[in-house]
Short mmCIF file of C-alpha atoms in Angstrom, two decimals:
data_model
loop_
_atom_site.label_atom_id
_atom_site.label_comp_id
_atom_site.label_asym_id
_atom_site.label_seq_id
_atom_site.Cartn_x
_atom_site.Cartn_y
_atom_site.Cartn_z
CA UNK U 11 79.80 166.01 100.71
CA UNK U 12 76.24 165.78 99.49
CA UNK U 13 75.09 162.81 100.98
CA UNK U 14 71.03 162.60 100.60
CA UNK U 15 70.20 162.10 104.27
CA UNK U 16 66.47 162.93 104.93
CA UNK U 17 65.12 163.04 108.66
CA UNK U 18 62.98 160.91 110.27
CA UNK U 19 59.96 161.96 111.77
CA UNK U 20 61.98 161.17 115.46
CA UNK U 21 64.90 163.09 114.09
CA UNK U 22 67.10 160.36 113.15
CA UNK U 23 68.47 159.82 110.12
CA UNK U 24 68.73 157.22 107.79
CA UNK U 25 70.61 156.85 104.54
CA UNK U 26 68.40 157.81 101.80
CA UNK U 27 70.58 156.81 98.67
CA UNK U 28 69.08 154.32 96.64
CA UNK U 29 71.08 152.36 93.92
CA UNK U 30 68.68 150.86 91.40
CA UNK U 31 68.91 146.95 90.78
CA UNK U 32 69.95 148.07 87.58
CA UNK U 33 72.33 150.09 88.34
CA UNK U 34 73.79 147.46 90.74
CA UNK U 35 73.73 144.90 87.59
CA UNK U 36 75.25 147.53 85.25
CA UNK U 37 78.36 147.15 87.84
CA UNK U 38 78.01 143.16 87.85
CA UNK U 39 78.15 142.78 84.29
CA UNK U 40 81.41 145.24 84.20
CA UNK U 41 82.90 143.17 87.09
CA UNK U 42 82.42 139.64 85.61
CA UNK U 43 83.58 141.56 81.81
CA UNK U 44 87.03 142.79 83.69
CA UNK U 45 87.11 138.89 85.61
CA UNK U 46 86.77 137.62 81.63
CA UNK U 47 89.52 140.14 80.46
CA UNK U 48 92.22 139.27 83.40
CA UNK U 49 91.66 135.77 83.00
CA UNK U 50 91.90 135.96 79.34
CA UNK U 51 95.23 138.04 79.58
CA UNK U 52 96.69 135.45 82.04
CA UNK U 53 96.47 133.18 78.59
CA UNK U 54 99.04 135.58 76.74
CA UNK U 55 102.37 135.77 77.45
CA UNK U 56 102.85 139.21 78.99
CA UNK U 57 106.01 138.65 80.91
CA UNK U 58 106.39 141.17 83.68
CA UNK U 59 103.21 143.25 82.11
CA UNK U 60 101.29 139.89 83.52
CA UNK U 61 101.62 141.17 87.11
CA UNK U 62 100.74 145.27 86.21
CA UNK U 63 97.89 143.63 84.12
CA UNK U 64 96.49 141.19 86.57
CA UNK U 65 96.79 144.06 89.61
CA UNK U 66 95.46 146.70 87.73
CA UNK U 67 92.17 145.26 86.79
CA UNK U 68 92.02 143.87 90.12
CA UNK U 69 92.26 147.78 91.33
CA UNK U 70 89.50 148.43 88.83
CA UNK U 71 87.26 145.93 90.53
CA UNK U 72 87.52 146.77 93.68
CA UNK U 73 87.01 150.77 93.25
CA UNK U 74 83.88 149.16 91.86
CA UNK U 75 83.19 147.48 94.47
CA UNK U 76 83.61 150.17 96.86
CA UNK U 77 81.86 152.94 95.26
CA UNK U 78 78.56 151.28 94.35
CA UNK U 79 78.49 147.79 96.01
CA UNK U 80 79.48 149.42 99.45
CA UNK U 81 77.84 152.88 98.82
CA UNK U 82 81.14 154.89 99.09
CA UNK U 83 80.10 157.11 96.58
CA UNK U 84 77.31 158.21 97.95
CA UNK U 85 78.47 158.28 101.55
CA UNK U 86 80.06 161.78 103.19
CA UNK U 87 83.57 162.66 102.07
CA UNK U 88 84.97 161.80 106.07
CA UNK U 89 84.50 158.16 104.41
CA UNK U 90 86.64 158.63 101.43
CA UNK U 91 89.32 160.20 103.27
CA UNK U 92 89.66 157.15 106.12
CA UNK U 93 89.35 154.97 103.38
CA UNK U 94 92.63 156.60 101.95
CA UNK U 95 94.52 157.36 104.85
CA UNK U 96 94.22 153.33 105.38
CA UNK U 97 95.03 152.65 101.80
CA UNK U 98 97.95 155.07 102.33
CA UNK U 99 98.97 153.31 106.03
CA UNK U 100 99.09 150.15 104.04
CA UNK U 101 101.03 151.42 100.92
CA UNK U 102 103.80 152.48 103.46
CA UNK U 103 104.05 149.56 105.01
CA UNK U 104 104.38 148.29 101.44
CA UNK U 105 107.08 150.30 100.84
CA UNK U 106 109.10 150.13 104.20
CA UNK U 107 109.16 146.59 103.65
CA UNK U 108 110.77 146.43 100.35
CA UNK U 109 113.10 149.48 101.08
CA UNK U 110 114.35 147.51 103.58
CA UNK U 111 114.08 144.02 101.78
CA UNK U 112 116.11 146.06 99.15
CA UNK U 113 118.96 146.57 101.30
CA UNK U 114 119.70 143.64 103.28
CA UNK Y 78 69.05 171.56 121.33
CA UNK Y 79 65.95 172.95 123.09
CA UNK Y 80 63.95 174.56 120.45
CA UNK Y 81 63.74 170.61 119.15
CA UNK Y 82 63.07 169.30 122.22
CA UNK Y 83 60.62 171.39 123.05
CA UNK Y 84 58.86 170.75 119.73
CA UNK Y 85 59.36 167.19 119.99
CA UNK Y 86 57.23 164.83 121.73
CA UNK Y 87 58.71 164.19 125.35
CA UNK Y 88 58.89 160.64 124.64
CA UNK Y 89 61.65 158.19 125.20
CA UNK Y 90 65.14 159.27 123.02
CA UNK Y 91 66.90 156.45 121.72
CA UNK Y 92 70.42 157.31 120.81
CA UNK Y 93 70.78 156.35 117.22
CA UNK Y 94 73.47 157.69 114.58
CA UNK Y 95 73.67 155.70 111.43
CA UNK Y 96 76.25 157.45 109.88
CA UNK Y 97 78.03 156.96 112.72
CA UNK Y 98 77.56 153.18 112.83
CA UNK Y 99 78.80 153.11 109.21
CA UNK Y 100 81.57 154.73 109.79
CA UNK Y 101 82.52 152.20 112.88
CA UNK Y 102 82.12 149.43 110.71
CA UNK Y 103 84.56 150.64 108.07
CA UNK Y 104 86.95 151.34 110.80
CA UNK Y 105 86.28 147.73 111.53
CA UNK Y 106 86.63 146.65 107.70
CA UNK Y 107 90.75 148.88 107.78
CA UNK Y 108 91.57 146.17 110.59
CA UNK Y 109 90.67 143.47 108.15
CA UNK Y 110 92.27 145.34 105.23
CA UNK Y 111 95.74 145.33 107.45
CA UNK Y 112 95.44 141.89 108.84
CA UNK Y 113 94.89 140.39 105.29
CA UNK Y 114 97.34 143.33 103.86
CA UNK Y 115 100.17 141.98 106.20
CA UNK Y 116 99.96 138.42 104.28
CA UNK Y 117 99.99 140.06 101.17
CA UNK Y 118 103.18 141.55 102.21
CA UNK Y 119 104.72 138.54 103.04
CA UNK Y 120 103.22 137.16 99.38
CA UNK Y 121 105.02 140.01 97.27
CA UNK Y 122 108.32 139.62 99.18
CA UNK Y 123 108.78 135.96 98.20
CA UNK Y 124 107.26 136.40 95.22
CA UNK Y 125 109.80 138.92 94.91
CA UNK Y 126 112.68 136.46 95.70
CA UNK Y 127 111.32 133.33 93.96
CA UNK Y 128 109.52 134.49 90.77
CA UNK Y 129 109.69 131.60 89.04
CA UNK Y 130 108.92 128.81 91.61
CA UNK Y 131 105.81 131.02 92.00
CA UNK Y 132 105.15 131.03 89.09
CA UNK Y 133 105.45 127.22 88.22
CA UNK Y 134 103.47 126.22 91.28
CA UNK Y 135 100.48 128.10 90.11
CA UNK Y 136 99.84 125.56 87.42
CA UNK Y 137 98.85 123.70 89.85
CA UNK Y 138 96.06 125.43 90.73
CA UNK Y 139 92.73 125.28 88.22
CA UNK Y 140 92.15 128.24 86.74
CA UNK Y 141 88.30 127.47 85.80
CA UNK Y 142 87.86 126.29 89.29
CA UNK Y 143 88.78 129.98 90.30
CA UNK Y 144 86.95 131.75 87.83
CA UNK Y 145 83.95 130.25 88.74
CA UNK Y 146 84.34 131.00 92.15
CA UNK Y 147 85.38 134.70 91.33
CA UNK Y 148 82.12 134.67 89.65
CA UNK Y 149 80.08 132.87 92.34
CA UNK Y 150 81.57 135.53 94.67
CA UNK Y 151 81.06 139.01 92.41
CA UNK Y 152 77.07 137.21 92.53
CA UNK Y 153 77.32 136.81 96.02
CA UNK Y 154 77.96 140.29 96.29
CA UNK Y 155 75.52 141.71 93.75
CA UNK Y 156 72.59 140.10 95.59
CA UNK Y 157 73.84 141.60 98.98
CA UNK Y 158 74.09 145.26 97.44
CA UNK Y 159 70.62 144.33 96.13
CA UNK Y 160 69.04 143.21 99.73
CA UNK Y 161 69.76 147.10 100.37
CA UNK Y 162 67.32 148.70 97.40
CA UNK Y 163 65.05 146.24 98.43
CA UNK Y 164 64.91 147.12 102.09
CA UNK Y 165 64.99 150.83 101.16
CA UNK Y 166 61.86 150.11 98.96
CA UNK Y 167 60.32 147.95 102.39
CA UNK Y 168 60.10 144.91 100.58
CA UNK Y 169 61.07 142.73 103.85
CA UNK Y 170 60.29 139.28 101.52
CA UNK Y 171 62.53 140.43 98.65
CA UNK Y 172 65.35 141.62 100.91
CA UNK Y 173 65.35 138.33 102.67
CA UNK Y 174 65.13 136.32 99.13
CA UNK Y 175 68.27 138.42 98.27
CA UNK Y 176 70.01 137.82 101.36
CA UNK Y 177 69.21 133.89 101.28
CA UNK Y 178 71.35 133.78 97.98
CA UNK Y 179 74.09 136.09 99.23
CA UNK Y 180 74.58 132.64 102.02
CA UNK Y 181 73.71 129.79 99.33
CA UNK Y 182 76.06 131.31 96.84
CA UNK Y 183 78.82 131.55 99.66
CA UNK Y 184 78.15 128.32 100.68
CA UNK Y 185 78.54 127.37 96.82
CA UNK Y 186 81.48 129.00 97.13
CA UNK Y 187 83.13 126.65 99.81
CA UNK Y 188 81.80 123.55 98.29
CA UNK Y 189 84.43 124.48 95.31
CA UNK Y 190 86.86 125.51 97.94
CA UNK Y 191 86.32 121.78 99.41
CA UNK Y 192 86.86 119.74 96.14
CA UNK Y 193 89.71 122.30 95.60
CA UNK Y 194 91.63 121.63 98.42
CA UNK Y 195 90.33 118.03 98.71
CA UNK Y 196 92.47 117.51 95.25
CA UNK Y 197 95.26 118.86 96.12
CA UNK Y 198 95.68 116.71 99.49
CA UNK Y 199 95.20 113.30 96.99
CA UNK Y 200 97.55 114.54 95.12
CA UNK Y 201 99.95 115.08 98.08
CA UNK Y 202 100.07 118.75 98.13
CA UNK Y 203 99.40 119.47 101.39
CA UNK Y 204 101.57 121.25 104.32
CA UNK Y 205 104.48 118.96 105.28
CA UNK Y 206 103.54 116.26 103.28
CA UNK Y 207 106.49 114.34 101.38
CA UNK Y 208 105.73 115.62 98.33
CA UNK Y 209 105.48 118.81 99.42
CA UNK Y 210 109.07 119.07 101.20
CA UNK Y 211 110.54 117.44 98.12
CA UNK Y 212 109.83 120.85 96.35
CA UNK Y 213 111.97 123.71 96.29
CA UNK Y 214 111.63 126.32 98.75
CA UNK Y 215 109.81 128.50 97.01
CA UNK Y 216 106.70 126.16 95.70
CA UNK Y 217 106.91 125.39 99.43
CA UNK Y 218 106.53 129.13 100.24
CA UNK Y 219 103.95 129.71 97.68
CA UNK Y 220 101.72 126.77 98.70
CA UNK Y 221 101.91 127.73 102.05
CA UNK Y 222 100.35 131.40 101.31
CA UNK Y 223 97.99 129.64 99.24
CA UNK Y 224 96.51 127.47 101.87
CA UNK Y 225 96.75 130.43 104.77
CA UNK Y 226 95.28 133.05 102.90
CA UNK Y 227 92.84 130.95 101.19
CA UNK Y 228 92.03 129.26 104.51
CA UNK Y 229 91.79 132.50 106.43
CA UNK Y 230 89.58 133.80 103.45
CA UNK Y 231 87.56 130.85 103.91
CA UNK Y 232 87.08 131.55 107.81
CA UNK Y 233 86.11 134.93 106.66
CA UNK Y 234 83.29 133.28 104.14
CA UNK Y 235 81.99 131.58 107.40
CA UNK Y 236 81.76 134.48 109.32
CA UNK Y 237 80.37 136.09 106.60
CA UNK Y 238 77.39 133.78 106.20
CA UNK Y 239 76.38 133.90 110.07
CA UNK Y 240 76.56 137.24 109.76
CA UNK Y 241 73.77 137.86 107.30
CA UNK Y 242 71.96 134.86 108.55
CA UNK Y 243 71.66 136.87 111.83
CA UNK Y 244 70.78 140.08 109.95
CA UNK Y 245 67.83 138.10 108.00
CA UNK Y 246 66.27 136.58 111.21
CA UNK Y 247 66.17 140.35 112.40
CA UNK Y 248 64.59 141.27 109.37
CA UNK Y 249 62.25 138.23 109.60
CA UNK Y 250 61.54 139.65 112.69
CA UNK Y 251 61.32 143.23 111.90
CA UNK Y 252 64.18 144.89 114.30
CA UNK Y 253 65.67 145.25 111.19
CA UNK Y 254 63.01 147.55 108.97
CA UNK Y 255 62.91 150.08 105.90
CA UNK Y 256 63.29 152.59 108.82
CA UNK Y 257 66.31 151.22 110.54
CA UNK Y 258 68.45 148.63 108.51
CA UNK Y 259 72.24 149.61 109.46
CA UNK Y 260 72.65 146.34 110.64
CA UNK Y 261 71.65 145.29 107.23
CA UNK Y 262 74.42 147.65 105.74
CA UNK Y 263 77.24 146.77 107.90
CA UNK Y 264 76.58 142.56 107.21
CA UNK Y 265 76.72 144.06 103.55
CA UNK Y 266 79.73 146.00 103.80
CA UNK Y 267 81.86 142.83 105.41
CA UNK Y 268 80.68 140.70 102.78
CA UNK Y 269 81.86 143.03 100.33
CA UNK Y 270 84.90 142.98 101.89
CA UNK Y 271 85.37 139.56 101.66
CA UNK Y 272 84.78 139.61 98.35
CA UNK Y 273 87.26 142.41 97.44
CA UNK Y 274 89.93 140.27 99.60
CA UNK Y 275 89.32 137.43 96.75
CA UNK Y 276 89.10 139.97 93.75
CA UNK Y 277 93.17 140.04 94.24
CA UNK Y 278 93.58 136.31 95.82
CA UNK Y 279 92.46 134.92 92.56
CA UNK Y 280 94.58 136.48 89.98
CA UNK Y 281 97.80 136.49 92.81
CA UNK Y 282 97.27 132.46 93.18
CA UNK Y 283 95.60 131.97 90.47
CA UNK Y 284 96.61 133.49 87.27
CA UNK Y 285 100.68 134.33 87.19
CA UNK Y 286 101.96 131.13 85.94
#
């Protein structure tokens, strides 16, 4: 909701958020620590916790990603809620497949 | 409405709505997310149905080989996020610095992807080859995935990279300034992308053996 926008002289607006470099590295170093950990973990013999492992800290990653690499964070709400109406679109497509997959 | 533009100068009004254009772009980025999301679909169903020829024909894949390219990617992505503080600060030579290696670590990227694939083909795993039809179904199925999603990712690295090459000649240029860089943001928002499409590509071809 409280996305720093300041005005332009002209009236426009630009996007006024700044992420420090070392913030942004903070983020990097987590992201290659969680690439360490899931490859690590693919060495142990998990069985079907391999998969929930594997997906999970690939989930991690990528709200990472979103929030700080791609600003989401900082952005208005409007862009949280497309991006989860998408994720959602996706998830039921997800799910009509296998409900059906399930049944044939 | 009026009591701005009567206090404004009566000069030329260029439309211009940045949070708009961000907002376009992400729109843009859900296509990707469901053209990439159907294949993943089509992944967990057969992965689904053949777990364990899946899971044997990802020893074939090197594990290293991926890791370093998850890592050349996460980089990739890093210095792109980075070209953003530095154009919000207005340093035009830094930005372009960090948006040079965003493309040489994407090109690094496809060098591996090369020798990767390259391998595989001497070795005969490559679509239709005898080898490769000698398999059971399901190694079939799995390397198939592997070189259409990979490949398709690949495309997407290409794009990627003209993308912010076009972006840097406009900063080079200065259409793209500390005063209007959305162009800037969107290149670094489909790059992200990318890279988020290959933070669950490597451990779902990579790592379930």
């Amino acid at each position: 909701m409280s996305t720093p926008l300041h005005e332009l002289p002209d009236g426009h607006e630009v996007h006024a958020h700044k992420v420090t470099y070392g913030q942004f590295f903070l983020i990097y170093l987590g992201l290659i620590a969680l690439t360490g950990l899931t490859v690590a973990l693919a060495g142990i013999d998990l069985g079907r916790w391999i998969l929930v492992s594997a997906l999970g800290i690939a989930s991690v990653k990528t709200i990472l990603v979103l929030n700080i690499f791609m600003h989401l964070k900082f952005e208005d709400s409007l862009f949280r809620w497309f991006v989860g109406v998408a994720l959602l679109i996706l998830g039921i497509f997800f799910a009509l497949t296998f409900f059906d997959y399930a049944f044939h | 409405m009026t009591t701005h533009a009567a206090t404004a100068a009566p000069t030329e009004h260029v439309h211009r709505d940045d949070v708009g254009s961000r907002l376009g772009m992400w729109l843009f980025l859900f296509t990707e997310l469901i053209l990439f999301g159907g294949m993943f679909i089509v992944y967990a169903v057969y992965r689904y149905s053949y777990p364990l020829e899946f899971q044997l024909a990802a020893r074939e894949l090197d594990t290293l080989l991926g890791t370093i390219n998850t890592i050349i990617l996460l980089t990739s992505s890093l210095t792109a996020a980075m070209s953003i503080t530095a154009m919000q600060e207005g340093k035009k030579d830094l930005t372009l610095v960090f948006l040079g290696a965003t493309i040489v670590l994407a090109g690094l990227f496809l060098v591996n992807k090369y020798f990767e694939w390259g391998h595989k083909f001497d070795v005969g795993l490559y679509p239709q080859s005898p080898d490769m039809l000698a398999k059971p179904v399901g190694e079939v199925l799995y390397f198939g995935l592997y070189y259409v999603m990979t490949g398709l990712h690949g495309l997407h690295v290409i794009i990627g990279m003209g993308l912010i090459g076009w972006v840097m000649r406009q900063v080079a240029v200065g259409s793209v300034n500390q005063g209007s860089f959305v162009r800037l943001e969107s290149a670094a928002l489909y790059w992200h992308l990318v890279d988020i499409i290959w933070i669950f590509l490597f451990p779902l071809f990579y790592l379930l053996h």
